[in-house]
PDB file of C-alpha atoms in Angstrom:
ATOM      1  CA  MET A 923      11.517-189.646  83.191  1.00 84.00           C
ATOM      2  CA  PRO A 924      10.983-189.016  86.485  1.00 91.00           C
ATOM      3  CA  ASN A 925       8.425-186.621  87.803  1.00 92.00           C
ATOM      4  CA  ILE A 926       9.344-186.662  91.333  1.00 96.00           C
ATOM      5  CA  LYS A 927      12.440-184.098  92.575  1.00 96.00           C
ATOM      6  CA  SER A 928      14.425-186.509  94.268  1.00 97.00           C
ATOM      7  CA  ALA A 929      13.932-188.948  90.880  1.00 97.00           C
ATOM      8  CA  GLU A 930      15.524-186.613  89.116  1.00 97.00           C
ATOM      9  CA  LYS A 931      18.763-185.836  91.024  1.00 97.00           C
ATOM     10  CA  ARG A 932      19.407-189.662  90.701  1.00 97.00           C
ATOM     11  CA  VAL A 933      18.575-189.786  87.486  1.00 97.00           C
ATOM     12  CA  ARG A 934      21.619-186.528  86.975  1.00 97.00           C
ATOM     13  CA  VAL A 935      23.770-188.257  90.459  1.00 97.00           C
ATOM     14  CA  SER A 936      23.532-191.630  88.326  1.00 97.00           C
ATOM     15  CA  GLU A 937      24.384-190.177  85.044  1.00 97.00           C
ATOM     16  CA  LYS A 938      27.860-188.590  86.182  1.00 97.00           C
ATOM     17  CA  ARG A 939      28.849-191.383  88.367  1.00 97.00           C
ATOM     18  CA  ARG A 940      28.549-193.345  85.318  1.00 98.00           C
ATOM     19  CA  VAL A 941      30.651-191.291  83.098  1.00 98.00           C
ATOM     20  CA  LEU A 942      33.170-191.104  85.746  1.00 97.00           C
ATOM     21  CA  ASN A 943      33.348-195.454  86.471  1.00 97.00           C
ATOM     22  CA  LYS A 944      33.384-195.562  83.165  1.00 98.00           C
ATOM     23  CA  ALA A 945      36.269-193.630  83.095  1.00 97.00           C
ATOM     24  CA  TYR A 946      38.429-195.560  85.146  1.00 97.00           C
ATOM     25  CA  LYS A 947      37.568-198.443  83.896  1.00 98.00           C
ATOM     26  CA  THR A 948      38.635-197.908  80.603  1.00 98.00           C
ATOM     27  CA  SER A 949      42.072-196.658  82.107  1.00 97.00           C
ATOM     28  CA  MET A 950      42.554-199.691  83.762  1.00 98.00           C
ATOM     29  CA  LYS A 951      41.873-202.021  80.975  1.00 98.00           C
ATOM     30  CA  ASN A 952      44.107-199.406  78.752  1.00 98.00           C
ATOM     31  CA  LYS A 953      46.681-200.130  81.074  1.00 98.00           C
ATOM     32  CA  ILE A 954      46.698-204.105  81.313  1.00 98.00           C
ATOM     33  CA  LYS A 955      46.147-204.498  77.340  1.00 98.00           C
ATOM     34  CA  ALA A 956      49.711-202.628  77.376  1.00 98.00           C
ATOM     35  CA  VAL A 957      51.206-204.598  79.619  1.00 98.00           C
ATOM     36  CA  LEU A 958      49.822-207.772  77.754  1.00 98.00           C
ATOM     37  CA  LEU A 959      50.902-206.185  74.488  1.00 98.00           C
ATOM     38  CA  ALA A 960      54.422-205.957  75.361  1.00 97.00           C
ATOM     39  CA  ILE A 961      54.789-209.423  76.677  1.00 97.00           C
ATOM     40  CA  ALA A 962      53.707-210.098  73.030  1.00 97.00           C
ATOM     41  CA  GLN A 963      55.894-208.117  71.421  1.00 96.00           C
ATOM     42  CA  LYS A 964      58.735-210.009  74.268  1.00 94.00           C
ATOM     43  CA  LYS A 965      59.523-206.238  75.676  1.00 94.00           C
ATOM     44  CA  SER A 966      61.874-206.001  77.727  1.00 95.00           C
ATOM     45  CA  VAL A 967      61.328-207.183  81.430  1.00 95.00           C
ATOM     46  CA  GLU A 968      62.318-203.735  83.213  1.00 96.00           C
ATOM     47  CA  GLU A 969      59.835-202.447  81.003  1.00 97.00           C
ATOM     48  CA  ILE A 970      56.962-205.274  81.413  1.00 97.00           C
ATOM     49  CA  GLN A 971      57.532-204.614  85.265  1.00 97.00           C
ATOM     50  CA  GLU A 972      56.865-201.003  85.136  1.00 97.00           C
ATOM     51  CA  LEU A 973      54.098-201.314  82.407  1.00 98.00           C
ATOM     52  CA  PHE A 974      52.634-203.982  85.276  1.00 98.00           C
ATOM     53  CA  LYS A 975      53.446-200.931  87.879  1.00 98.00           C
ATOM     54  CA  LYS A 976      51.148-199.097  86.453  1.00 98.00           C
ATOM     55  CA  ALA A 977      48.734-201.379  85.555  1.00 98.00           C
ATOM     56  CA  GLN A 978      48.452-202.549  89.470  1.00 98.00           C
ATOM     57  CA  SER A 979      48.056-198.775  90.461  1.00 98.00           C
ATOM     58  CA  ALA A 980      44.860-198.413  87.702  1.00 98.00           C
ATOM     59  CA  ILE A 981      43.487-201.353  88.873  1.00 98.00           C
ATOM     60  CA  ASP A 982      43.808-200.387  92.774  1.00 98.00           C
ATOM     61  CA  LYS A 983      42.262-196.835  91.459  1.00 97.00           C
ATOM     62  CA  ALA A 984      39.202-198.519  89.947  1.00 97.00           C
ATOM     63  CA  ALA A 985      38.522-200.373  93.076  1.00 97.00           C
ATOM     64  CA  ARG A 986      39.137-197.457  95.496  1.00 97.00           C
ATOM     65  CA  ARG A 987      36.739-195.293  93.781  1.00 96.00           C
ATOM     66  CA  GLY A 988      34.298-198.184  93.536  1.00 96.00           C
ATOM     67  CA  ALA A 989      34.133-198.558  89.879  1.00 97.00           C
ATOM     68  CA  ILE A 990      34.923-202.092  89.989  1.00 97.00           C
ATOM     69  CA  HIS A 991      35.001-204.566  92.978  1.00 98.00           C
ATOM     70  CA  LYS A 992      37.779-205.210  95.348  1.00 97.00           C
ATOM     71  CA  ASN A 993      37.683-208.944  94.418  1.00 98.00           C
ATOM     72  CA  GLN A 994      37.306-208.405  90.624  1.00 98.00           C
ATOM     73  CA  ALA A 995      40.943-206.006  91.094  1.00 98.00           C
ATOM     74  CA  SER A 996      42.477-208.710  93.160  1.00 98.00           C
ATOM     75  CA  ARG A 997      41.904-211.309  90.293  1.00 98.00           C
ATOM     76  CA  ARG A 998      42.760-209.167  87.602  1.00 98.00           C
ATOM     77  CA  LYS A 999      46.225-208.101  89.583  1.00 98.00           C
ATOM     78  CA  SER A1000      46.542-211.789  90.397  1.00 98.00           C
ATOM     79  CA  ARG A1001      45.855-213.249  86.530  1.00 98.00           C
ATOM     80  CA  LEU A1002      47.937-210.344  84.989  1.00 98.00           C
ATOM     81  CA  ALA A1003      50.981-210.790  87.604  1.00 98.00           C
ATOM     82  CA  ALA A1004      50.955-214.820  87.169  1.00 98.00           C
ATOM     83  CA  LYS A1005      51.927-213.769  83.397  1.00 97.00           C
ATOM     84  CA  VAL A1006      54.139-211.220  83.855  1.00 97.00           C
ATOM     85  CA  LYS A1007      55.773-213.811  86.469  1.00 97.00           C
ATOM     86  CA  ALA A1008      55.404-216.659  83.648  1.00 97.00           C
ATOM     87  CA  TYR A1009      57.066-214.161  81.119  1.00 96.00           C
ATOM     88  CA  ILE A1010      60.064-213.359  83.467  1.00 95.00           C
ATOM     89  CA  ALA A1011      60.875-216.988  84.230  1.00 95.00           C
ATOM     90  CA  ALA A1012      60.555-218.000  80.529  1.00 94.00           C
ATOM     91  CA  LYS A1013      62.821-215.466  79.609  1.00 90.00           C
ATOM     92  CA  GLU A1014      65.441-216.137  81.847  1.00 89.00           C
ATOM     93  CA  GLN A1015      65.485-219.588  81.220  1.00 89.00           C
ATOM     94  CA  GLY A1016      65.864-218.299  77.619  1.00 77.00           C
ATOM     95  CA  VAL A1017      68.962-216.889  78.605  1.00 63.00           C
TER      96      VAL A1017
END
């Protein structure tokens, strides 16, 4: 336990930030999982694109808030976009 007043404040602030960052990260991960689940269940292209837009938004928000690094956000969006694109291409080939 800190003895110095400023250190006590840092503990309070750090905990508050940790909880907020966790919320942003959890939301982001859940939206990414929704896209991957929709791909696995072979949902419609329109539905997957809509879920992908929501996931991109959540990733950008987490990066903007500082919950994740901007490069991590770019990497996650890129990998997810590649999977969505591959699914759409496979769907068009099958039709």
